[in-house]
Amino acid sequence: MTMQRPAVTYQDHWKTEGYDHISVTPINPVVGATVEGIDLSRPFNDAEIAEVRRAFLAHHVLVFHDQNISEEQHKAFGSLFGELHVHPLKHDAANNRGGDPAILEIRTTANSKYTAGGAWHADVTCDERPPASSMLLIRQIPEVGCGGDTCFANMHKAFETLSEPMQEFLRTLTAVHDGAIPYVGAYNTTPPEGGYPRNEHPVVVRHPETGREVLYVNPGFTSHIKGLSRFESQSLLEMLYRHVEKRLDIQCRVSYRPNTLVFWDNRCLQHQAAWDYYPYSRSGGRVSMIGHRPTREL
Ligand code: SIN
């Protein structure tokens, strides 16, 4: 099978100049940018959204501060980037805390037993078609005025910084992603009838818009790699997770103000919420947009 070359490369997108409607300031050259000049509580025009899309593909995480928007406006902005996703916890009455089906409440207080997203992960990779992107709007930051950053890792870079023999080997593998790992194992919920979603995805996939390769296993959801012994699978996954954790050069941290909206690309990132603000509280809501089934070739 011949390998398709991406039509548009990462480098083509990575230009801070040439934005007429928004202003884009990278957090670092690898991942993350702050976007100014757009008010998400007002109607947007196509030119603004086209520039947001370009910045999104270039930087993978976009940070919009001071966006005091309603749930409807949050969903409307998300809908521009795909069909809204309903989280597996929302499908089940026993675990669903109510509210709009498309909005996942993110709330951690002094009484919380865990914080959502407290381990490195991409959102809901247990789904057959995991969210392509998510938008987290943090309305309340910890009363102490700091803490509660989200850390992001660029999973293109995670793959590209492995040795060529390792890259070649990983391209041949498939992994199982299981919703029971976070939702039962970490959150202690009761599984719905039929269980949480469980799906297989290639260990190396291509970003559907840029064609760039991505390391696609994460400690939040990946249970094992098919065809390897349990020991081999665990050892290989641990090595890959340590690789992502220790490479500060592929990561950024995003800090919040009240009403900061963070928009990230789940197809090429992992993230982890820092619970460094106990006993203070942090809250908001997340919408996610359904993506394609992750594939090795486009
Ligand atoms: C999440 O994983 O979506 C939560 C991230 C956060 O609260 O920072």
mmCIF file of C-alpha atoms and ligand atoms in Angstrom:
data_model
loop_
_atom_site.group_PDB
_atom_site.id
_atom_site.type_symbol
_atom_site.label_atom_id
_atom_site.label_comp_id
_atom_site.label_asym_id
_atom_site.label_seq_id
_atom_site.Cartn_x
_atom_site.Cartn_y
_atom_site.Cartn_z
ATOM 1 C CA MET A 1 0.000 0.000 0.000
ATOM 2 C CA THR A 2 1.431 3.433 -0.886
ATOM 3 C CA MET A 3 1.517 5.972 1.909
ATOM 4 C CA GLN A 4 -0.457 9.127 1.247
ATOM 5 C CA ARG A 5 1.462 12.319 1.768
ATOM 6 C CA PRO A 6 -0.302 15.036 3.749
ATOM 7 C CA ALA A 7 -1.629 17.805 1.533
ATOM 8 C CA VAL A 8 -0.851 20.470 4.097
ATOM 9 C CA THR A 9 2.073 20.300 6.473
ATOM 10 C CA TYR A 10 2.375 21.466 10.030
ATOM 11 C CA GLN A 11 4.913 24.075 8.968
ATOM 12 C CA ASP A 12 2.445 25.593 6.478
ATOM 13 C CA HIS A 13 0.071 26.314 9.333
ATOM 14 C CA TRP A 14 2.588 27.616 11.841
ATOM 15 C CA LYS A 15 2.574 31.289 11.021
ATOM 16 C CA THR A 16 1.778 33.882 13.635
ATOM 17 C CA GLU A 17 1.426 36.620 11.040
ATOM 18 C CA GLY A 18 -1.352 36.817 8.482
ATOM 19 C CA TYR A 19 -4.282 36.874 10.897
ATOM 20 C CA ASP A 20 -6.577 39.778 10.043
ATOM 21 C CA HIS A 21 -9.375 39.110 12.549
ATOM 22 C CA ILE A 22 -7.713 37.537 15.575
ATOM 23 C CA SER A 23 -4.376 37.846 17.294
ATOM 24 C CA VAL A 24 -2.478 34.604 18.027
ATOM 25 C CA THR A 25 0.375 34.432 20.537
ATOM 26 C CA PRO A 26 2.093 31.039 20.850
ATOM 27 C CA ILE A 27 2.712 29.663 24.352
ATOM 28 C CA ASN A 28 5.768 27.917 22.923
ATOM 29 C CA PRO A 29 6.679 26.805 19.380
ATOM 30 C CA VAL A 30 5.452 23.240 19.937
ATOM 31 C CA VAL A 31 2.006 23.453 21.491
ATOM 32 C CA GLY A 32 -0.504 26.071 22.583
ATOM 33 C CA ALA A 33 -1.449 29.658 21.734
ATOM 34 C CA THR A 34 -3.516 32.433 23.241
ATOM 35 C CA VAL A 35 -6.125 33.977 20.967
ATOM 36 C CA GLU A 36 -7.334 37.555 21.400
ATOM 37 C CA GLY A 37 -9.643 39.758 19.387
ATOM 38 C CA ILE A 38 -12.718 37.516 19.336
ATOM 39 C CA ASP A 39 -15.735 37.784 21.627
ATOM 40 C CA LEU A 40 -17.500 34.419 21.751
ATOM 41 C CA SER A 41 -20.678 36.005 23.120
ATOM 42 C CA ARG A 42 -21.236 37.767 19.765
ATOM 43 C CA PRO A 43 -22.030 36.236 16.359
ATOM 44 C CA PHE A 44 -18.841 35.255 14.529
ATOM 45 C CA ASN A 45 -18.206 35.625 10.821
ATOM 46 C CA ASP A 46 -16.731 32.999 8.486
ATOM 47 C CA ALA A 47 -13.416 34.816 8.187
ATOM 48 C CA GLU A 48 -12.904 34.796 11.969
ATOM 49 C CA ILE A 49 -13.736 31.095 12.194
ATOM 50 C CA ALA A 50 -11.405 30.280 9.281
ATOM 51 C CA GLU A 51 -8.595 31.973 11.190
ATOM 52 C CA VAL A 52 -9.473 30.109 14.405
ATOM 53 C CA ARG A 53 -9.329 26.847 12.392
ATOM 54 C CA ARG A 54 -5.920 27.751 10.998
ATOM 55 C CA ALA A 55 -4.586 28.631 14.454
ATOM 56 C CA PHE A 56 -6.084 25.399 15.844
ATOM 57 C CA LEU A 57 -4.260 23.219 13.306
ATOM 58 C CA ALA A 58 -1.037 25.124 13.903
ATOM 59 C CA HIS A 59 -1.016 25.197 17.708
ATOM 60 C CA HIS A 60 -3.401 22.367 18.736
ATOM 61 C CA VAL A 61 -4.545 24.206 21.909
ATOM 62 C CA LEU A 62 -6.149 27.642 21.785
ATOM 63 C CA VAL A 63 -6.776 29.706 24.909
ATOM 64 C CA PHE A 64 -9.519 32.349 24.879
ATOM 65 C CA HIS A 65 -9.561 34.409 28.088
ATOM 66 C CA ASP A 66 -12.458 36.486 29.459
ATOM 67 C CA GLN A 67 -15.304 34.721 27.619
ATOM 68 C CA ASN A 68 -18.405 35.203 29.750
ATOM 69 C CA ILE A 69 -20.719 33.085 27.594
ATOM 70 C CA SER A 70 -23.872 31.065 28.223
ATOM 71 C CA GLU A 71 -24.127 27.294 27.831
ATOM 72 C CA GLU A 72 -25.970 27.858 24.530
ATOM 73 C CA GLN A 73 -23.142 30.063 23.243
ATOM 74 C CA HIS A 74 -20.582 27.500 24.388
ATOM 75 C CA LYS A 75 -22.421 24.777 22.450
ATOM 76 C CA ALA A 76 -22.906 27.046 19.421
ATOM 77 C CA PHE A 77 -19.161 27.740 19.232
ATOM 78 C CA GLY A 78 -18.393 24.017 19.619
ATOM 79 C CA SER A 79 -20.928 23.096 16.918
ATOM 80 C CA LEU A 80 -18.900 25.044 14.370
ATOM 81 C CA PHE A 81 -16.229 22.352 14.695
ATOM 82 C CA GLY A 82 -18.362 19.208 14.679
ATOM 83 C CA GLU A 83 -21.373 17.359 16.019
ATOM 84 C CA LEU A 84 -21.577 17.661 19.808
ATOM 85 C CA HIS A 85 -20.552 14.542 21.705
ATOM 86 C CA VAL A 86 -22.482 13.058 24.623
ATOM 87 C CA HIS A 87 -20.061 11.717 27.233
ATOM 88 C CA PRO A 88 -20.493 8.026 28.259
ATOM 89 C CA LEU A 89 -21.200 9.160 31.842
ATOM 90 C CA LYS A 90 -24.138 11.174 30.506
ATOM 91 C CA HIS A 91 -25.737 8.124 28.872
ATOM 92 C CA ASP A 92 -26.394 6.465 32.181
ATOM 93 C CA ALA A 93 -28.877 7.770 34.743
ATOM 94 C CA ALA A 94 -26.876 6.317 37.661
ATOM 95 C CA ASN A 95 -23.828 8.455 36.854
ATOM 96 C CA ASN A 96 -25.333 11.449 35.102
ATOM 97 C CA ARG A 97 -25.493 14.519 37.325
ATOM 98 C CA GLY A 98 -28.118 16.052 35.042
ATOM 99 C CA GLY A 99 -27.893 19.210 33.001
ATOM 100 C CA ASP A 100 -27.501 19.565 29.261
ATOM 101 C CA PRO A 101 -26.505 16.219 27.633
ATOM 102 C CA ALA A 102 -23.797 17.917 25.556
ATOM 103 C CA ILE A 103 -22.152 19.677 28.516
ATOM 104 C CA LEU A 104 -19.954 17.679 30.871
ATOM 105 C CA GLU A 105 -19.705 19.428 34.209
ATOM 106 C CA ILE A 106 -16.131 19.726 35.465
ATOM 107 C CA ARG A 107 -16.170 20.481 39.176
ATOM 108 C CA THR A 108 -13.639 19.723 41.898
ATOM 109 C CA THR A 109 -14.146 20.786 45.512
ATOM 110 C CA ALA A 110 -12.702 19.962 48.937
ATOM 111 C CA ASN A 111 -15.119 17.011 49.034
ATOM 112 C CA SER A 112 -14.122 15.540 45.661
ATOM 113 C CA LYS A 113 -12.634 12.059 45.593
ATOM 114 C CA TYR A 114 -10.872 12.702 42.267
ATOM 115 C CA THR A 115 -10.465 15.427 39.712
ATOM 116 C CA ALA A 116 -11.706 14.704 36.175
ATOM 117 C CA GLY A 117 -8.792 14.179 33.805
ATOM 118 C CA GLY A 118 -6.243 13.791 36.599
ATOM 119 C CA ALA A 119 -4.135 11.348 34.515
ATOM 120 C CA TRP A 120 -2.630 11.958 31.059
ATOM 121 C CA HIS A 121 -5.243 11.117 28.444
ATOM 122 C CA ALA A 122 -7.034 12.158 25.272
ATOM 123 C CA ASP A 123 -10.790 12.469 25.748
ATOM 124 C CA VAL A 124 -12.910 9.316 25.533
ATOM 125 C CA THR A 125 -10.568 7.277 23.292
ATOM 126 C CA CYS A 126 -12.677 4.265 24.331
ATOM 127 C CA ASP A 127 -15.284 5.484 21.806
ATOM 128 C CA GLU A 128 -15.298 4.145 18.261
ATOM 129 C CA ARG A 129 -15.193 7.766 17.088
ATOM 130 C CA PRO A 130 -13.546 9.665 19.939
ATOM 131 C CA PRO A 131 -13.988 13.427 20.261
ATOM 132 C CA ALA A 132 -11.893 15.275 17.675
ATOM 133 C CA SER A 133 -11.766 18.294 19.931
ATOM 134 C CA SER A 134 -12.964 19.628 23.266
ATOM 135 C CA MET A 135 -13.712 23.066 24.676
ATOM 136 C CA LEU A 136 -13.405 23.506 28.416
ATOM 137 C CA LEU A 137 -14.843 26.708 29.852
ATOM 138 C CA ILE A 138 -13.619 27.265 33.411
ATOM 139 C CA ARG A 139 -15.975 29.711 35.072
ATOM 140 C CA GLN A 140 -14.658 29.479 38.635
ATOM 141 C CA ILE A 141 -10.939 29.276 39.321
ATOM 142 C CA PRO A 142 -9.687 28.259 42.808
ATOM 143 C CA GLU A 143 -10.573 30.927 45.409
ATOM 144 C CA VAL A 144 -6.859 31.322 46.135
ATOM 145 C CA GLY A 145 -6.527 32.819 42.628
ATOM 146 C CA CYS A 146 -4.140 30.304 41.101
ATOM 147 C CA GLY A 147 -3.681 26.585 40.464
ATOM 148 C CA GLY A 148 -5.744 24.196 38.344
ATOM 149 C CA ASP A 149 -3.686 24.454 35.157
ATOM 150 C CA THR A 150 -4.232 21.952 32.355
ATOM 151 C CA CYS A 151 -1.036 20.412 30.968
ATOM 152 C CA PHE A 152 -0.905 19.401 27.290
ATOM 153 C CA ALA A 153 1.491 17.156 25.366
ATOM 154 C CA ASN A 154 1.946 17.224 21.587
ATOM 155 C CA MET A 155 1.582 13.581 20.488
ATOM 156 C CA HIS A 156 3.025 14.237 17.004
ATOM 157 C CA LYS A 157 6.223 15.236 18.754
ATOM 158 C CA ALA A 158 5.941 12.302 21.145
ATOM 159 C CA PHE A 159 6.043 9.982 18.137
ATOM 160 C CA GLU A 160 8.683 11.894 16.201
ATOM 161 C CA THR A 161 11.104 11.943 19.159
ATOM 162 C CA LEU A 162 11.185 8.121 19.350
ATOM 163 C CA SER A 163 13.897 6.206 17.476
ATOM 164 C CA GLU A 164 13.141 5.049 13.929
ATOM 165 C CA PRO A 165 13.196 1.313 14.814
ATOM 166 C CA MET A 166 10.698 1.982 17.618
ATOM 167 C CA GLN A 167 8.507 4.063 15.287
ATOM 168 C CA GLU A 168 8.518 1.228 12.744
ATOM 169 C CA PHE A 169 7.530 -1.334 15.374
ATOM 170 C CA LEU A 170 4.751 0.856 16.813
ATOM 171 C CA ARG A 171 3.265 1.355 13.324
ATOM 172 C CA THR A 172 2.434 -2.375 13.241
ATOM 173 C CA LEU A 173 0.472 -2.434 16.519
ATOM 174 C CA THR A 174 -3.142 -2.046 17.650
ATOM 175 C CA ALA A 175 -4.285 -1.165 21.181
ATOM 176 C CA VAL A 176 -7.494 -1.631 23.158
ATOM 177 C CA HIS A 177 -9.048 1.445 24.815
ATOM 178 C CA ASP A 178 -11.492 0.710 27.634
ATOM 179 C CA GLY A 179 -13.838 3.207 29.329
ATOM 180 C CA ALA A 180 -13.959 1.055 32.470
ATOM 181 C CA ILE A 181 -10.361 2.078 33.275
ATOM 182 C CA PRO A 182 -11.191 5.706 34.183
ATOM 183 C CA TYR A 183 -14.920 5.526 34.857
ATOM 184 C CA VAL A 184 -14.894 2.459 37.104
ATOM 185 C CA GLY A 185 -11.203 2.258 38.059
ATOM 186 C CA ALA A 186 -10.667 5.941 38.898
ATOM 187 C CA TYR A 187 -14.148 7.482 39.239
ATOM 188 C CA ASN A 188 -15.753 4.444 40.909
ATOM 189 C CA THR A 189 -18.996 4.690 38.902
ATOM 190 C CA THR A 190 -21.363 1.812 38.262
ATOM 191 C CA PRO A 191 -21.022 0.660 34.632
ATOM 192 C CA PRO A 192 -24.201 0.984 32.550
ATOM 193 C CA GLU A 193 -25.897 -2.108 31.194
ATOM 194 C CA GLY A 194 -23.615 -3.448 28.487
ATOM 195 C CA GLY A 195 -20.588 -1.739 30.034
ATOM 196 C CA TYR A 196 -18.647 1.346 29.017
ATOM 197 C CA PRO A 197 -17.362 1.626 25.419
ATOM 198 C CA ARG A 198 -14.299 -0.450 24.528
ATOM 199 C CA ASN A 199 -12.639 -0.110 21.114
ATOM 200 C CA GLU A 200 -9.447 -0.895 19.248
ATOM 201 C CA HIS A 201 -7.328 1.795 17.585
ATOM 202 C CA PRO A 202 -3.932 1.663 15.847
ATOM 203 C CA VAL A 203 -1.039 2.655 18.128
ATOM 204 C CA VAL A 204 0.089 5.150 15.487
ATOM 205 C CA VAL A 205 -2.620 7.053 13.613
ATOM 206 C CA ARG A 206 -2.656 9.969 11.188
ATOM 207 C CA HIS A 207 -4.247 13.306 11.942
ATOM 208 C CA PRO A 208 -7.196 13.401 9.521
ATOM 209 C CA GLU A 209 -6.619 17.022 8.525
ATOM 210 C CA THR A 210 -2.812 17.307 8.356
ATOM 211 C CA GLY A 211 -1.839 13.667 7.721
ATOM 212 C CA ARG A 212 0.876 13.911 10.370
ATOM 213 C CA GLU A 213 1.518 10.787 12.481
ATOM 214 C CA VAL A 214 0.427 10.658 16.120
ATOM 215 C CA LEU A 215 1.308 8.305 18.991
ATOM 216 C CA TYR A 216 -2.189 7.186 20.001
ATOM 217 C CA VAL A 217 -2.048 5.350 23.337
ATOM 218 C CA ASN A 218 -2.758 6.960 26.697
ATOM 219 C CA PRO A 219 -2.719 5.867 30.348
ATOM 220 C CA GLY A 220 -6.277 7.107 30.843
ATOM 221 C CA PHE A 221 -7.903 4.568 28.524
ATOM 222 C CA THR A 222 -5.452 2.107 26.920
ATOM 223 C CA SER A 223 -5.714 -1.331 28.545
ATOM 224 C CA HIS A 224 -3.212 -3.275 26.429
ATOM 225 C CA ILE A 225 -1.586 -3.791 23.057
ATOM 226 C CA LYS A 226 -2.955 -6.691 21.068
ATOM 227 C CA GLY A 227 -0.712 -9.628 20.199
ATOM 228 C CA LEU A 228 1.898 -8.893 22.880
ATOM 229 C CA SER A 229 2.220 -10.762 26.164
ATOM 230 C CA ARG A 230 0.847 -8.949 29.204
ATOM 231 C CA PHE A 231 4.391 -8.194 30.370
ATOM 232 C CA GLU A 232 5.473 -6.909 26.941
ATOM 233 C CA SER A 233 2.359 -4.772 26.578
ATOM 234 C CA GLN A 234 2.658 -3.221 30.048
ATOM 235 C CA SER A 235 6.388 -2.587 29.648
ATOM 236 C CA LEU A 236 5.991 -0.986 26.221
ATOM 237 C CA LEU A 237 3.091 1.212 27.348
ATOM 238 C CA GLU A 238 4.982 2.295 30.476
ATOM 239 C CA MET A 239 7.996 3.235 28.354
ATOM 240 C CA LEU A 240 5.795 5.323 26.046
ATOM 241 C CA TYR A 241 4.021 7.033 28.965
ATOM 242 C CA ARG A 242 7.359 7.877 30.667
ATOM 243 C CA HIS A 243 8.573 9.244 27.311
ATOM 244 C CA VAL A 244 5.597 11.644 27.139
ATOM 245 C CA GLU A 245 5.792 12.648 30.817
ATOM 246 C CA LYS A 246 9.492 13.426 30.888
ATOM 247 C CA ARG A 247 9.644 15.426 27.644
ATOM 248 C CA LEU A 248 8.914 18.942 28.826
ATOM 249 C CA ASP A 249 9.911 20.074 25.322
ATOM 250 C CA ILE A 250 6.666 18.656 23.884
ATOM 251 C CA GLN A 251 4.383 20.095 26.581
ATOM 252 C CA CYS A 252 2.757 23.335 27.682
ATOM 253 C CA ARG A 253 0.702 24.398 30.713
ATOM 254 C CA VAL A 254 -2.418 26.498 30.379
ATOM 255 C CA SER A 255 -3.465 28.749 33.296
ATOM 256 C CA TYR A 256 -7.022 29.945 33.739
ATOM 257 C CA ARG A 257 -8.741 33.165 34.671
ATOM 258 C CA PRO A 258 -12.474 33.167 35.432
ATOM 259 C CA ASN A 259 -14.206 32.484 32.070
ATOM 260 C CA THR A 260 -11.221 31.119 30.163
ATOM 261 C CA LEU A 261 -12.219 28.785 27.323
ATOM 262 C CA VAL A 262 -9.599 26.270 26.186
ATOM 263 C CA PHE A 263 -10.093 24.515 22.834
ATOM 264 C CA TRP A 264 -7.865 21.501 22.153
ATOM 265 C CA ASP A 265 -7.284 18.924 19.438
ATOM 266 C CA ASN A 266 -7.766 15.442 20.908
ATOM 267 C CA ARG A 267 -6.484 13.875 17.693
ATOM 268 C CA CYS A 268 -2.908 14.908 18.397
ATOM 269 C CA LEU A 269 -2.735 15.837 22.093
ATOM 270 C CA GLN A 270 -2.950 14.407 25.553
ATOM 271 C CA HIS A 271 -3.766 16.477 28.586
ATOM 272 C CA GLN A 272 -3.810 16.218 32.362
ATOM 273 C CA ALA A 273 -5.582 18.395 34.935
ATOM 274 C CA ALA A 274 -3.347 19.533 37.814
ATOM 275 C CA TRP A 275 -5.190 19.167 41.152
ATOM 276 C CA ASP A 276 -2.815 21.429 43.029
ATOM 277 C CA TYR A 277 -5.506 23.650 44.622
ATOM 278 C CA TYR A 278 -6.997 21.442 47.362
ATOM 279 C CA PRO A 279 -9.025 22.436 49.437
ATOM 280 C CA TYR A 280 -10.171 25.157 47.024
ATOM 281 C CA SER A 281 -12.696 24.631 44.214
ATOM 282 C CA ARG A 282 -12.612 24.900 40.449
ATOM 283 C CA SER A 283 -15.564 24.454 38.098
ATOM 284 C CA GLY A 284 -16.854 24.827 34.580
ATOM 285 C CA GLY A 285 -18.187 22.804 31.680
ATOM 286 C CA ARG A 286 -16.814 20.983 28.680
ATOM 287 C CA VAL A 287 -18.255 20.347 25.246
ATOM 288 C CA SER A 288 -16.618 17.913 22.846
ATOM 289 C CA MET A 289 -17.037 17.417 19.122
ATOM 290 C CA ILE A 290 -17.228 13.910 17.628
ATOM 291 C CA GLY A 291 -14.350 12.947 15.342
ATOM 292 C CA HIS A 292 -13.517 10.207 12.832
ATOM 293 C CA ARG A 293 -12.512 6.682 13.659
ATOM 294 C CA PRO A 294 -8.712 6.949 14.146
ATOM 295 C CA THR A 295 -6.868 5.289 11.260
ATOM 296 C CA ARG A 296 -3.318 4.394 10.351
ATOM 297 C CA GLU A 297 -3.718 5.588 6.741
ATOM 298 C CA LEU A 298 -5.898 8.392 5.465
HETATM 299 C C1 SIN B 1 -10.537 17.168 31.126
HETATM 300 O O1 SIN B 1 -9.852 16.173 31.081
HETATM 301 O O2 SIN B 1 -11.304 17.456 30.215
HETATM 302 C C2 SIN B 1 -10.465 18.105 32.308
HETATM 303 C C3 SIN B 1 -9.322 19.021 32.153
HETATM 304 C C4 SIN B 1 -9.251 20.025 33.258
HETATM 305 O O3 SIN B 1 -10.142 20.089 34.105
HETATM 306 O O4 SIN B 1 -8.279 20.786 33.277
#
